[in-house]
Amino acid sequence: MKLSIQRDDLLKPLQQIIGAVEKRQTMPALSNVLIQCDAQSISLTATDLEIELVSTINQMTDEPGETTLPAKKLLDICKSLSDGANVSISIDKDKAIVKSSRSRFSLATLPASDFPSLEELTPIVSFSITQTQFKSVIEKTAFAMAQQDVRYYLNGLLFDLNAEGIRSIATDGHRLSYSEQLAGLDITENMQVIVPRKGILELSRLLQHNDDVVEIAIAKNHIRVKIDNIIFTSKLIDGRFPDYTRVIPEKGDNLLVIDRNEFKQALVRASILSNEKFRGIRLLLNNAVIKLQSHNPDHEEADVELVADYQGDDIEIGFNVNYMLDVLNASSSELVHISLQDSNSSCLVQYPDDEHSKYVIMPMRL
Amino acid sequence: MYNWQTEQRDYLNNMLRANKFPHALLFSGPDGTGKKQFAAEYAKKLLCSSEQDEACGHCHSCQVFAADTHPDYLHVAPLDEGKAIAVDVIRELIVKLSKTSQFGGKTVAIIDNAEQLNRNSANALLKTLEEPTPDTILVLVCSYPHRLLPTIRSRCLQIAFPVPEKSAALGYLQQQNIDDAELYLQLSHGSPLTACQVAGSELAEQRKSVLKILIKTSRGQAISPALKEIEKIPLKATLDWSIDFCDDLIRVKSQGDQADITHIDVRDVLSKMAACCQIQALYGVRDLLIERKKQSNIALNTQLLLEDLLILWKQAFKTA
């Protein structure tokens, strides 16, 4: 194998895929990046066995071939070279020689056949939507994913697909977030897949807010997303997601309309004196006066009052302030609509400018 | 796969063909019979894309397996010999097992020395062990299955790996070009892999040193020179060989000179030693040795421990 390439052309793809290389590796091959060259292109692959990232560079190569090199070291070398420098990589026995002007590096290699790269997928469904659409369903919901829950199917984001569009749902059992994009997908059957937490975080890092098209393919065990020159593949979580439609309440009679920013700041103020572990906060609704109360084990108390538009019943409800703040941070809308039933039922949060996202927060007994 | 394991292999293959393969297996049997090797070898076969009786060795799956990078093969073992398998390691395993397999086939997880699962890690494993995701197979390898939690044991199909037939074991040892194969096999209580280990290591030398010290002690040598000698031998070897010799002395004592003993090459010496001690005292020594072996993970003061042991031996020989 032999290739020569501009430093910048190599650096960017390397930075894009480095996220899949884990620092703490049990298998030596996984700290390496797989480099495959054919006459027209170079592809770089990194994996941690849960997600795989492949970046393709269109570049003539001198001699086709494949090998694996230490990913972090190669990246550090490329970073340290000056802008516009030319890099050449060639293989000499079991070492890779990386050369750039008057610097020369000899890196240890491992055989490409030992690298656990994915085999060709056989997609069950494939469709395409714009980057913005895909990024928005992820960003609006991902914060509600569970972390290391024993109900392993909650440690990821559910994509529920049908011909109308794509829905994303995340829940940790205490709160749920739901977002949909009606994109008119070219698929015939409905499908649900759960993508693990790590894959979702990596995806949201890779996606940009623009109207470029991403191609998504779902196979029995994997989801593959093609973004520009990058192919992202993640394993799926092998489990059944709970029926989320039963969790989302109907719009209740008691609707609280309030300025998002004001409400957020009031919550932050009141939360200072809430129990550090449970983060409980009490919301008292009484006509146009909204009260937030919190107290902690040291018998310290906070009392914050707000003015808002509320005509419903008098309600006193407790909830985890962090859950509410997460929801308020997921939008940039001016107003927020909180619809309540009574103090024992979950509340539904929505934004007037976004009909397609719904947030459910379970109440807390305080 | 060793040639004395074909029965186990065929049994598993039959279940596989009948589509009745269990999701949790427990390979149990004495040390040194090749359970671990079998487990790894069989995992390779389960993951192999050809459907032969054994792994083909040239498909992509077999290749990455050989390079130790198979994405659907998970292996857990205690970090150090004698250390427990931590709960974090098991939790990590459970997370990995909840994901779909990379190659679309089975996922195989092996837990070596499963008796080293501590209470927390064993309990963390229960849910997954009972009901793993489809196409996941968990294999627990364990030399002391009675030490496992009953709730772990009852969730697995136990497959026994007994000590192989003597002829098979001897055949294997001869292949490995080991002299005195029969003696070493005897010393390892019939486990061929342990025999290899004994023959190729200092263990055999250490056995002789332990015996020498015992002979001298039986002849009335003082404790302090014996202590100097015995301190040079690793504690584990001292304890193991002492238990062995003690057992043999008890056998000779109760069954006479023709007793069925382990250390056949030193039968005369053992007979002579047996003549100058009481059987009750030997049982006392044995109890102490077993107790100390149980405590081998605790950092006891080695010198005191050995002195204690030598005094007890000395008293045992005096009682005759």
mmCIF file of C-alpha atoms in Angstrom, chain B residues 210 213-214 217-218 223 230 238-250 253 273-274 276-295 305-320:
data_model
loop_
_atom_site.group_PDB
_atom_site.id
_atom_site.type_symbol
_atom_site.label_atom_id
_atom_site.label_comp_id
_atom_site.label_asym_id
_atom_site.label_seq_id
_atom_site.Cartn_x
_atom_site.Cartn_y
_atom_site.Cartn_z
ATOM 1 C CA VAL B 210 8.890 -30.233 50.683
ATOM 2 C CA ILE B 213 11.939 -31.101 54.861
ATOM 3 C CA LEU B 214 9.242 -33.487 56.043
ATOM 4 C CA THR B 217 11.406 -33.146 60.535
ATOM 5 C CA SER B 218 10.288 -36.744 61.036
ATOM 6 C CA ILE B 223 12.420 -26.124 63.464
ATOM 7 C CA ILE B 230 10.708 -24.046 53.627
ATOM 8 C CA THR B 238 4.185 -25.813 50.235
ATOM 9 C CA LEU B 239 0.546 -26.041 51.225
ATOM 10 C CA ASP B 240 -0.559 -28.051 48.178
ATOM 11 C CA TRP B 241 2.231 -30.614 48.388
ATOM 12 C CA SER B 242 1.949 -30.868 52.180
ATOM 13 C CA ILE B 243 -1.755 -31.680 51.861
ATOM 14 C CA ASP B 244 -0.874 -34.288 49.238
ATOM 15 C CA PHE B 245 1.797 -35.922 51.414
ATOM 16 C CA CYS B 246 -0.429 -35.801 54.451
ATOM 17 C CA ASP B 247 -3.188 -37.572 52.524
ATOM 18 C CA ASP B 248 -0.728 -40.248 51.424
ATOM 19 C CA LEU B 249 0.551 -40.750 54.973
ATOM 20 C CA ILE B 250 -3.033 -41.186 56.181
ATOM 21 C CA LYS B 253 -1.368 -45.536 57.932
ATOM 22 C CA MET B 273 7.550 -41.757 57.864
ATOM 23 C CA ALA B 274 4.121 -43.216 58.495
ATOM 24 C CA CYS B 276 6.667 -42.861 63.242
ATOM 25 C CA CYS B 277 3.400 -40.934 63.544
ATOM 26 C CA GLN B 278 -0.164 -41.268 64.802
ATOM 27 C CA ILE B 279 -3.124 -41.109 62.454
ATOM 28 C CA GLN B 280 -5.058 -38.686 64.704
ATOM 29 C CA ALA B 281 -2.144 -36.260 64.628
ATOM 30 C CA LEU B 282 -2.095 -36.468 60.815
ATOM 31 C CA TYR B 283 -5.758 -35.539 60.671
ATOM 32 C CA GLY B 284 -4.900 -32.558 62.863
ATOM 33 C CA VAL B 285 -2.173 -31.472 60.447
ATOM 34 C CA ARG B 286 -4.521 -31.913 57.515
ATOM 35 C CA ASP B 287 -7.243 -29.778 59.107
ATOM 36 C CA LEU B 288 -4.741 -26.991 59.692
ATOM 37 C CA LEU B 289 -3.436 -27.211 56.133
ATOM 38 C CA ILE B 290 -6.943 -27.007 54.647
ATOM 39 C CA GLU B 291 -7.736 -24.075 56.903
ATOM 40 C CA ARG B 292 -4.579 -22.238 55.757
ATOM 41 C CA LYS B 293 -5.328 -22.963 52.110
ATOM 42 C CA LYS B 294 -8.774 -21.423 52.503
ATOM 43 C CA GLN B 295 -7.098 -18.325 53.929
ATOM 44 C CA LEU B 305 2.164 -19.593 59.499
ATOM 45 C CA LEU B 306 5.065 -21.856 58.495
ATOM 46 C CA GLU B 307 6.405 -22.137 62.044
ATOM 47 C CA ASP B 308 2.961 -23.171 63.199
ATOM 48 C CA LEU B 309 2.821 -25.791 60.462
ATOM 49 C CA LEU B 310 6.277 -27.204 61.203
ATOM 50 C CA ILE B 311 5.549 -27.419 64.929
ATOM 51 C CA LEU B 312 2.404 -29.379 64.191
ATOM 52 C CA TRP B 313 4.288 -31.764 61.872
ATOM 53 C CA LYS B 314 6.984 -32.217 64.474
ATOM 54 C CA GLN B 315 4.449 -33.037 67.152
ATOM 55 C CA ALA B 316 2.740 -35.480 64.788
ATOM 56 C CA PHE B 317 6.015 -37.370 64.321
ATOM 57 C CA LYS B 318 6.780 -37.305 68.019
ATOM 58 C CA THR B 319 3.548 -38.984 69.028
ATOM 59 C CA ALA B 320 4.487 -42.423 67.731
#
